[in-house]
Short mmCIF file of C-alpha atoms in Angstrom, two decimals:
data_model
loop_
_atom_site.label_atom_id
_atom_site.label_comp_id
_atom_site.label_asym_id
_atom_site.label_seq_id
_atom_site.Cartn_x
_atom_site.Cartn_y
_atom_site.Cartn_z
CA MET A 10 -62.70 37.61 56.44
CA PHE A 11 -61.14 35.87 58.50
CA THR A 12 -61.06 33.11 61.98
CA SER A 13 -59.43 33.99 64.31
CA SER A 14 -57.11 31.27 63.59
CA THR A 15 -56.51 31.84 59.67
CA ALA A 16 -55.39 35.20 60.88
CA GLU A 17 -52.72 34.19 63.64
CA ILE A 18 -51.11 31.31 60.82
CA LEU A 19 -50.90 34.34 58.09
CA LEU A 20 -49.21 36.36 60.54
CA GLN A 21 -47.01 33.38 62.08
CA GLY A 22 -46.29 33.46 57.87
CA ILE A 23 -45.50 36.36 57.50
CA TYR A 24 -43.72 37.53 60.84
CA SER A 25 -41.22 36.88 64.14
CA MET A 26 -42.75 38.96 67.14
CA LYS A 27 -40.17 41.18 67.06
CA GLU A 28 -41.52 42.15 63.82
CA LEU A 29 -44.58 41.94 65.16
CA ARG A 30 -43.57 44.30 66.99
CA ILE A 31 -42.80 47.10 64.80
CA ILE A 32 -45.21 46.24 62.43
CA PHE A 33 -47.23 49.62 62.89
CA THR A 34 -43.40 51.48 63.69
CA MET A 35 -42.64 50.74 59.97
CA ALA A 36 -45.43 52.25 58.81
CA ILE A 37 -45.54 55.14 59.40
CA LEU A 38 -41.60 55.61 59.34
CA PHE A 39 -42.14 54.99 55.95
CA ALA A 40 -46.25 56.79 55.89
CA SER A 41 -45.61 60.24 54.70
CA SER A 42 -42.51 60.99 52.56
CA GLY A 43 -44.32 62.64 49.52
CA LEU A 44 -44.18 63.42 45.98
CA TYR A 45 -41.03 62.35 43.56
CA ALA A 46 -39.11 61.24 46.44
CA GLN A 47 -37.67 58.02 46.46
CA ILE A 48 -38.17 55.55 49.77
CA VAL A 49 -36.51 58.67 52.52
CA ASN A 50 -34.92 61.27 50.43
CA LEU A 51 -37.70 64.50 48.65
CA THR A 52 -37.00 66.64 45.49
CA THR A 53 -40.29 68.54 45.57
CA LEU A 54 -38.51 71.45 48.27
CA SER A 55 -39.64 74.81 46.10
CA ALA A 56 -42.10 76.68 43.75
CA GLU A 57 -39.14 76.46 41.87
CA TRP A 58 -39.16 73.23 41.61
CA GLN A 59 -42.22 72.26 40.87
CA ARG A 60 -43.06 74.42 37.81
CA THR A 61 -39.77 72.77 36.22
CA GLY A 62 -38.40 69.00 37.67
CA ASN A 63 -35.06 70.48 36.97
CA ARG A 64 -33.21 72.84 39.20
CA ASN A 65 -29.44 71.41 40.14
CA ALA A 66 -28.34 73.97 37.54
CA ALA A 67 -30.24 76.18 37.80
CA THR A 68 -28.25 80.38 38.97
CA ASP A 69 -31.83 81.95 38.98
CA ALA A 70 -33.05 82.36 42.32
CA ALA A 71 -32.70 81.00 46.30
CA ASP A 72 -33.89 78.07 46.23
CA ILE A 73 -30.31 76.22 44.64
CA VAL A 74 -29.43 77.30 48.53
CA PHE A 75 -30.17 73.85 48.48
CA TYR A 76 -30.45 72.41 44.71
CA ASN A 77 -27.24 73.94 43.33
CA PRO A 78 -25.59 75.85 46.48
CA ALA A 79 -22.67 75.77 44.82
CA GLY A 80 -24.70 78.80 42.25
CA LEU A 81 -25.15 81.65 44.40
CA THR A 82 -22.09 82.89 43.14
CA LYS A 83 -23.22 83.58 39.73
CA MET A 84 -26.12 85.61 41.27
CA ALA A 85 -25.80 89.27 41.09
CA ASP A 86 -25.19 90.63 44.90
CA GLY A 87 -27.79 91.27 47.04
CA ILE A 88 -29.91 90.11 50.05
CA TYR A 89 -32.31 87.08 49.10
CA LEU A 90 -35.08 85.61 50.54
CA ASN A 91 -37.41 82.37 48.91
CA ILE A 92 -40.57 80.69 50.32
CA SER A 93 -43.58 78.10 48.49
CA ASN A 94 -45.64 76.20 50.00
CA GLN A 95 -47.03 73.00 48.23
CA THR A 96 -49.93 71.19 48.63
CA LEU A 97 -50.93 67.42 47.42
CA LEU A 98 -53.65 64.88 47.07
CA ARG A 99 -52.24 62.00 46.37
CA PHE A 100 -54.54 58.48 45.74
CA PRO A 101 -51.90 55.58 46.70
CA GLU A 102 -54.07 52.11 47.04
CA HIS A 103 -53.93 47.91 46.89
CA THR A 104 -55.81 46.13 46.92
CA VAL A 105 -56.10 41.99 48.57
CA ASP A 106 -56.92 38.83 47.24
CA TYR A 107 -57.48 37.01 50.13
CA SER A 108 -59.04 34.40 48.63
CA PRO A 109 -56.11 31.63 49.45
CA MET A 110 -57.12 32.21 53.32
CA GLY A 111 -60.77 31.54 52.33
CA GLY A 112 -61.92 35.20 51.84
CA THR A 113 -62.57 37.99 49.34
CA GLU A 114 -61.05 40.75 47.79
CA LYS A 115 -60.63 43.98 49.53
CA THR A 116 -59.13 47.33 48.40
CA TYR A 117 -57.65 50.40 50.96
CA SER A 118 -57.73 53.46 49.80
CA HIS A 119 -55.47 56.69 51.49
CA GLU A 120 -57.95 60.37 51.98
CA GLY A 121 -57.69 63.53 52.03
CA VAL A 122 -55.17 66.37 51.64
CA ASP A 123 -52.11 67.33 52.79
CA TRP A 124 -52.27 71.20 52.98
CA PHE A 125 -49.00 72.67 54.03
CA VAL A 126 -45.67 71.50 53.00
CA PRO A 127 -43.60 75.19 53.09
CA ASN A 128 -40.09 75.64 52.88
CA ALA A 129 -37.83 78.85 53.07
CA PHE A 130 -33.92 80.11 51.10
CA PHE A 131 -32.17 82.21 52.81
CA ALA A 132 -28.97 83.71 50.46
CA TYR A 133 -26.76 86.21 50.99
CA LYS A 134 -24.49 87.33 47.90
CA LYS A 135 -21.00 89.43 48.00
CA ASP A 136 -18.96 89.54 45.13
CA ASN A 137 -16.53 86.78 45.19
CA TRP A 138 -18.40 85.59 48.77
CA ALA A 139 -22.55 84.10 49.78
CA VAL A 140 -24.12 82.68 52.85
CA PHE A 141 -26.95 80.81 53.12
CA THR A 142 -29.11 79.05 55.38
CA GLY A 143 -32.53 76.97 54.84
CA PHE A 144 -35.26 75.79 56.68
CA PHE A 145 -37.39 72.77 55.16
CA ILE A 146 -38.24 68.93 54.87
CA PRO A 147 -35.78 66.40 53.74
CA ALA A 148 -38.18 63.60 53.63
CA GLY A 149 -42.21 63.16 54.82
CA GLY A 150 -44.09 65.81 54.67
CA ALA A 151 -46.62 64.14 54.17
CA SER A 152 -50.22 62.04 56.23
CA VAL A 153 -51.78 58.58 55.65
CA HIS A 154 -55.67 58.31 55.87
CA TYR A 155 -57.44 55.02 55.76
CA PRO A 156 -60.30 55.31 57.20
CA ASP A 157 -61.53 51.47 56.45
CA GLY A 158 -58.08 50.53 57.45
CA SER A 159 -55.01 48.59 55.96
CA ILE A 160 -53.56 45.69 55.25
CA THR A 161 -51.80 46.31 58.10
CA THR A 162 -54.47 47.04 60.79
CA GLU A 163 -56.07 44.08 58.52
CA MET A 164 -53.98 40.97 60.17
CA ILE A 165 -53.19 42.84 63.57
CA GLY A 166 -56.56 42.97 64.35
CA ASN A 167 -57.55 39.67 63.81
CA MET A 168 -54.40 39.18 65.87
CA ALA A 169 -54.92 41.17 68.29
CA SER A 170 -59.36 40.69 69.06
CA GLY A 171 -58.77 37.01 67.99
CA ALA A 172 -61.63 37.66 65.62
CA PRO A 173 -62.26 38.28 62.26
CA VAL A 174 -62.31 42.43 61.90
CA ILE A 175 -65.02 44.31 61.70
CA ASP A 176 -63.85 47.92 62.11
CA GLN A 177 -60.69 49.72 61.50
CA SER A 178 -58.99 52.94 60.95
CA LEU A 179 -55.71 53.34 60.40
CA ASP A 180 -54.15 57.48 60.57
CA ALA A 181 -50.35 59.13 59.74
CA SER A 182 -48.33 61.53 60.00
CA SER A 183 -44.91 61.90 59.83
CA ILE A 184 -43.01 65.17 60.73
CA TYR A 185 -39.11 65.74 58.85
CA ILE A 186 -37.86 69.91 59.30
CA SER A 187 -33.67 70.18 58.45
CA GLY A 188 -32.30 73.81 58.83
CA MET A 189 -28.84 74.42 57.09
CA VAL A 190 -26.71 77.18 56.77
CA GLY A 191 -23.23 77.15 54.25
CA GLY A 192 -21.08 79.29 52.36
CA SER A 193 -20.10 79.50 48.38
CA TYR A 194 -17.04 81.12 47.35
CA ALA A 195 -15.98 80.76 43.58
CA VAL A 196 -12.29 80.37 42.77
CA ASN A 197 -12.60 81.78 40.28
CA GLU A 198 -15.44 83.11 36.93
CA MET A 199 -15.73 79.18 36.19
CA ILE A 200 -15.08 77.35 39.45
CA SER A 201 -17.62 77.95 42.41
CA ILE A 202 -17.37 75.80 45.30
CA ALA A 203 -20.07 75.20 47.68
CA ALA A 204 -19.93 73.57 51.24
CA GLY A 205 -22.76 73.35 54.42
CA ILE A 206 -24.18 71.25 57.34
CA ARG A 207 -28.16 70.31 57.87
CA TYR A 208 -29.55 69.38 60.67
CA VAL A 209 -32.68 66.71 60.54
CA ASN A 210 -35.67 66.32 63.64
CA ALA A 211 -37.96 64.11 63.07
CA GLU A 212 -41.51 63.34 65.04
CA ASN A 213 -43.77 59.71 63.56
CA ARG A 214 -47.49 59.39 65.30
CA ILE A 215 -49.34 56.67 64.08
CA LYS A 216 -52.66 55.87 65.12
CA GLY A 217 -53.69 52.71 64.85
CA GLU A 218 -57.81 50.88 65.42
CA ALA A 219 -59.21 47.41 64.67
CA THR A 220 -62.37 46.54 66.31
CA GLY A 221 -63.30 42.64 66.07
CA ALA A 222 -66.78 40.83 67.53
CA SER A 223 -64.39 40.82 70.62
CA GLY A 224 -64.08 44.24 71.10
CA THR A 225 -61.43 47.42 70.10
CA VAL A 226 -57.65 47.71 69.87
CA ASN A 227 -56.07 50.80 70.29
CA VAL A 228 -52.44 51.73 69.25
CA ASP A 229 -51.24 54.81 69.67
CA ILE A 230 -47.44 55.10 69.09
CA ALA A 231 -45.03 58.46 68.47
CA GLU A 232 -41.48 58.21 67.56
CA THR A 233 -38.77 60.95 67.56
CA ALA A 234 -34.62 61.67 65.52
CA ASP A 235 -32.38 63.93 64.99
CA GLY A 236 -29.34 63.14 62.99
CA PHE A 237 -27.28 65.89 61.12
CA SER A 238 -25.60 65.72 57.61
CA GLY A 239 -22.88 67.27 55.06
CA VAL A 240 -23.28 68.49 51.88
CA ILE A 241 -20.95 69.68 49.10
CA GLY A 242 -21.62 71.22 45.82
CA ILE A 243 -19.39 72.47 42.63
CA ASN A 244 -20.60 74.50 39.76
CA ILE A 245 -19.07 75.07 36.70
CA THR A 246 -19.67 77.18 33.81
CA PRO A 247 -17.15 75.67 30.61
CA LEU A 248 -18.97 77.84 27.92
CA PRO A 249 -21.48 81.13 28.99
CA GLU A 250 -24.43 79.58 27.41
CA LEU A 251 -23.79 76.71 29.89
CA ASN A 252 -23.43 75.50 33.96
CA ILE A 253 -22.96 72.57 35.03
CA GLY A 254 -24.19 71.82 38.91
CA MET A 255 -23.07 69.23 41.01
CA ARG A 256 -24.20 68.06 45.14
CA TYR A 257 -23.86 65.37 46.95
CA GLU A 258 -25.17 64.93 50.29
CA THR A 259 -23.95 62.57 52.73
CA ILE A 260 -25.76 60.03 55.02
CA THR A 261 -28.55 61.29 57.58
CA ILE A 262 -27.77 58.50 60.67
CA MET A 263 -31.68 58.89 62.17
CA LYS A 264 -32.07 56.91 65.46
CA PHE A 265 -35.89 56.24 66.26
CA GLU A 266 -36.84 56.36 69.97
CA THR A 267 -40.53 55.09 70.17
CA GLU A 268 -42.61 56.53 73.08
CA VAL A 269 -45.72 54.82 73.84
CA LYS A 270 -48.89 56.82 74.57
CA GLU A 271 -51.44 53.75 74.33
CA ASP A 272 -51.40 50.19 72.93
CA THR A 273 -54.45 47.99 74.27
CA THR A 274 -53.55 44.77 71.43
CA GLY A 275 -52.56 42.54 74.66
CA LEU A 276 -49.42 41.40 72.39
CA GLY A 277 -46.60 43.99 73.56
CA MET A 278 -46.07 45.52 70.98
CA PHE A 279 -44.22 48.14 71.55
CA THR A 280 -41.80 49.71 74.19
CA ASP A 281 -41.06 52.79 75.90
CA GLY A 282 -37.26 54.32 74.79
CA GLU A 283 -36.59 50.65 72.42
CA LYS A 284 -34.80 52.40 68.57
CA ASN A 285 -34.84 51.66 65.63
CA ARG A 286 -33.00 52.88 62.28
CA ASN A 287 -34.63 54.72 58.96
CA ASP A 288 -31.64 56.46 57.70
CA ILE A 289 -32.22 59.54 55.11
CA PRO A 290 -29.19 58.24 52.22
CA ALA A 291 -27.10 59.82 50.65
CA VAL A 292 -27.67 60.96 47.72
CA PHE A 293 -25.03 61.90 44.44
CA ALA A 294 -27.29 65.21 41.88
CA VAL A 295 -26.08 66.83 39.01
CA GLY A 296 -27.87 68.89 36.93
CA ALA A 297 -26.51 71.22 33.11
CA MET A 298 -29.01 74.52 31.75
CA TYR A 299 -27.62 75.46 28.27
CA THR A 300 -29.33 78.40 27.01
CA LEU A 301 -30.07 78.76 23.63
CA THR A 302 -31.37 82.45 23.01
CA PRO A 303 -31.80 85.21 25.49
CA ASP A 304 -34.84 83.87 26.56
CA LEU A 305 -34.75 80.28 25.95
CA ALA A 306 -33.14 77.35 27.32
CA LEU A 307 -33.36 74.16 28.68
CA GLU A 308 -32.30 71.94 31.85
CA ALA A 309 -31.96 68.70 31.97
CA ASP A 310 -31.60 66.92 35.91
CA PHE A 311 -29.50 63.58 37.58
CA ASN A 312 -30.27 61.81 40.75
CA TYR A 313 -28.86 58.65 42.52
CA TYR A 314 -29.85 58.65 46.04
CA PHE A 315 -27.53 55.51 47.91
CA GLN A 316 -30.19 53.48 49.30
CA THR A 317 -28.35 50.34 49.77
CA GLN A 318 -25.59 52.46 52.18
CA ALA A 319 -28.52 52.94 54.24
CA ASP A 320 -29.58 51.30 58.10
CA TRP A 321 -33.65 50.34 57.41
CA GLY A 322 -34.42 47.84 60.73
CA LYS A 323 -33.34 44.24 59.55
CA ASP A 324 -36.62 41.20 57.74
CA ASP A 325 -36.57 36.97 59.70
CA ASP A 326 -34.00 36.32 58.38
CA GLY A 327 -31.70 39.05 59.19
CA ASP A 328 -31.85 40.35 55.76
CA ASP A 329 -31.56 44.44 55.22
CA TYR A 330 -34.93 46.06 53.69
CA SER A 331 -32.82 48.76 52.34
CA ARG A 332 -30.77 45.57 50.26
CA HIS A 333 -33.63 44.50 49.34
CA ALA A 334 -35.21 48.10 48.14
CA GLY A 335 -32.24 48.21 45.96
CA ASP A 336 -30.00 52.06 44.84
CA SER A 337 -32.67 54.72 42.75
CA PHE A 338 -32.52 56.91 40.35
CA MET A 339 -34.43 60.53 38.90
CA THR A 340 -33.42 61.82 35.47
CA GLY A 341 -35.92 64.39 34.23
CA ALA A 342 -35.26 67.97 31.41
CA ALA A 343 -37.31 70.60 31.38
CA ILE A 344 -37.62 73.69 29.20
CA ILE A 345 -37.81 77.60 30.13
CA TYR A 346 -39.28 80.37 28.09
CA LYS A 347 -39.11 83.83 28.53
CA VAL A 348 -42.37 85.30 27.15
CA ASN A 349 -41.63 88.61 28.19
CA ARG A 350 -40.11 90.51 30.77
CA LYS A 351 -42.26 89.97 33.60
CA ILE A 352 -42.93 86.73 32.59
CA THR A 353 -41.20 83.34 32.45
CA ALA A 354 -43.07 80.55 31.75
CA SER A 355 -41.96 77.07 31.99
CA ALA A 356 -42.17 73.03 31.76
CA GLY A 357 -40.36 69.66 32.95
CA ILE A 358 -40.70 66.07 33.37
CA THR A 359 -38.80 63.53 35.69
CA TYR A 360 -38.51 59.84 35.58
CA SER A 361 -37.63 57.89 38.37
CA VAL A 362 -36.23 54.36 38.85
CA PHE A 363 -36.04 51.66 41.87
CA LEU A 364 -33.35 49.65 41.78
CA TRP A 365 -34.98 46.71 43.47
CA GLU A 366 -33.19 43.73 44.26
CA ASN A 367 -36.22 42.06 45.73
CA GLN A 368 -39.06 44.34 45.46
CA ASP A 369 -41.23 41.86 47.21
CA ALA A 370 -39.40 41.07 50.01
CA TYR A 371 -39.48 44.53 51.01
CA TYR A 372 -43.14 44.94 51.20
CA THR A 373 -42.97 42.55 53.73
CA LYS A 374 -42.07 45.62 55.48
CA LEU A 375 -45.35 46.61 56.52
CA GLY A 376 -45.56 50.33 55.96
CA ALA A 377 -44.58 50.22 51.95
CA TYR A 378 -48.36 49.04 50.98
CA GLU A 379 -49.39 52.04 52.60
CA THR A 380 -46.88 54.37 50.83
CA LEU A 381 -46.57 52.03 47.48
CA TYR A 382 -43.62 53.42 46.39
CA GLY A 383 -41.50 52.12 42.94
CA ASP A 384 -41.30 53.18 39.54
CA ASN A 385 -42.80 56.77 38.80
CA LEU A 386 -42.95 59.48 36.16
CA ALA A 387 -43.71 62.89 36.73
CA ILE A 388 -45.27 66.31 34.54
CA MET A 389 -44.89 70.31 35.91
CA ALA A 390 -45.88 73.16 34.74
CA GLY A 391 -45.86 76.60 35.86
CA ALA A 392 -44.79 80.27 35.52
CA ALA A 393 -42.85 82.43 37.44
CA VAL A 394 -44.44 86.82 37.52
CA GLU A 395 -42.41 89.35 38.35
CA VAL A 396 -45.04 92.01 40.17
CA ALA A 397 -42.34 94.35 41.74
CA ASP A 398 -38.63 95.50 41.19
CA GLY A 399 -37.14 92.08 42.96
CA ILE A 400 -40.49 90.14 43.14
CA ARG A 401 -41.23 87.21 41.34
CA LEU A 402 -44.62 84.68 42.35
CA ASN A 403 -44.20 81.59 41.14
CA LEU A 404 -47.20 79.10 40.59
CA ALA A 405 -47.12 75.19 39.21
CA TYR A 406 -49.28 72.11 38.68
CA SER A 407 -47.26 68.70 39.26
CA TYR A 408 -49.20 65.15 38.32
CA THR A 409 -47.81 62.61 39.39
CA TRP A 410 -48.60 58.62 38.29
CA TRP A 411 -47.06 55.81 39.56
CA MET A 412 -46.48 52.15 37.43
CA ASP A 413 -49.50 49.60 38.62
CA ASP A 414 -47.63 46.33 40.29
CA SER A 415 -48.62 43.05 41.26
CA LEU A 416 -46.24 41.55 44.86
CA THR A 417 -46.90 39.01 46.52
CA PHE A 418 -47.19 39.07 49.52
CA THR A 419 -46.07 35.25 51.27
CA THR A 420 -47.68 33.22 54.11
CA LEU A 421 -47.30 29.68 55.33
CA ALA A 422 -51.26 29.33 54.82
CA GLY A 423 -50.46 30.24 51.15
CA ASP A 424 -49.63 33.30 48.83
CA LEU A 425 -51.79 36.57 48.73
CA ASN A 426 -51.43 38.60 44.93
CA VAL A 427 -51.76 42.08 46.21
CA LYS A 428 -52.09 44.73 43.31
CA THR A 429 -51.16 48.99 43.71
CA SER A 430 -51.88 51.85 42.28
CA ASN A 431 -50.93 55.46 42.66
CA SER A 432 -51.30 59.30 41.61
CA ALA A 433 -50.72 62.31 42.77
CA HIS A 434 -51.85 65.87 42.19
CA ALA A 435 -49.72 68.30 43.27
CA LEU A 436 -49.73 73.00 43.37
CA ALA A 437 -47.00 75.03 44.53
CA VAL A 438 -46.80 79.03 45.48
CA GLY A 439 -44.15 80.93 45.87
CA ALA A 440 -42.44 83.72 46.28
CA ASP A 441 -38.11 85.05 45.49
CA CYS A 442 -37.13 88.29 46.89
CA ARG A 443 -34.12 89.98 46.41
CA PHE A 444 -32.95 93.17 48.50
#
C-alpha cells in the first residue's frame, strides 16, 4: 500500500518521536473500555443496570452499592449479596482512505467475544445504618483483537520494517479491578447519606505484529497502575412515591508504569519504568424514580463525566488530550413493571453525548480508532424472577449503536479520511440475594 518513504512522511507528519514511543501504549490505555462508557468510565456494572440502564435512584437490590449507596438505608434489614456477569459482543471498525498516499481504501475490524465481565456487591443493613463493599470493573474489562491490524500497526509497521506491510495484527486487553468499602446513614425518613473509598488496580497489555518485505516486527508491552478515589452520596425521598439519588465520584489518578517484554521495532519506542498518566475522571450522577402504582415505576438518570479534569497526556503541540475530548454526559429513562409477585419486567434507553472540543485532534492519539468513542444510543430489556424466598435471578439484553463519524487524519503528505462505525450486543445474568 505504501512505500517506505511514504510511510515515514506520513508518520513524521503526525507524531513527534516522543509520541512514537507511546503509540502502542495509548492503544492499550484506551483499548478496552466496554459498553455505555465515556472514554474511561464504565456504567454497566450489574445485570440490573443492563435490564434498565438507569439505577441512580434505585433502592431494590444490592448493586446500588455502586449506583446509589445512600439508598441502602431504604432497604429492609438484612444481609445482601449481588453478583452478575456480562458478555459483550462488539463491532468497532474504521475505514481509511489512503488515496492521498497513493494507496486504496482499507477497513480494519475488531473480532472476538468478551465472555466474562463480572461484579459483586455486599451490604449489611440494620436500623438507620448500612455498611457495604463491592468488587467491580470501573474501566477496561474487555479486549481488542484486530486480526488484520489497524491504522496503528499499518503505520508503525511501515516505518519499522522500511517496507510496505504485508501482514499485521493487534491484540490488547485491559483489566481494571476496583474494591470499595463504605457506610450509609439515614438522617431521618427523608434524607440518607453515604461515603466510601475505592481502590483501583489496572493492568493493560498489548501485542502488535507487522510483517513487511524485510521482516517482522513485534511489540509486547505491559502497563500497571493503581489509585484511590472517594465517593459520596445522598438519597432524598420528598414524597412516598418519589425517590431521588445522587452520588459524586472523585477523580482516580492513575500513573501507568511500562514493562517492555518485547520490542523488535528498532525504534527505541519503549523504556522500562516509563510512566504515563491515564486518570479515571470524576463523575456526578443523579436519578429520580417515581412509583405510579404498586406495580409500575419510572426512572430517569443523568451522569456527567468531568473528562477535562483528567490527565491523559499531551499531543505534540503540548495540548491536553482530555481537553480535545471535552466533557461528556449520559441521560436515560426506564420503565419497571411488576408482572406478578415473582416476575418483574423492565426496559430502558440511554443516550451518551460527547462534548468534543477538537475530535480530529483527539483522534491523532492512536488507540482512539481501535475503540471508537462517540455519541451512542442504547436500548435494553430484561426481567427479574424470584426463584426462592429472598433470591432473585436477573436476565438482560442490550444493543448499542454509535453514530457513524467521518474524521480527518492530517499529515504533511495530505489529509486522510477515516470513516468509523460501531455497534455492540450485551447479555447479562445475575442474582440478588437477601439473607
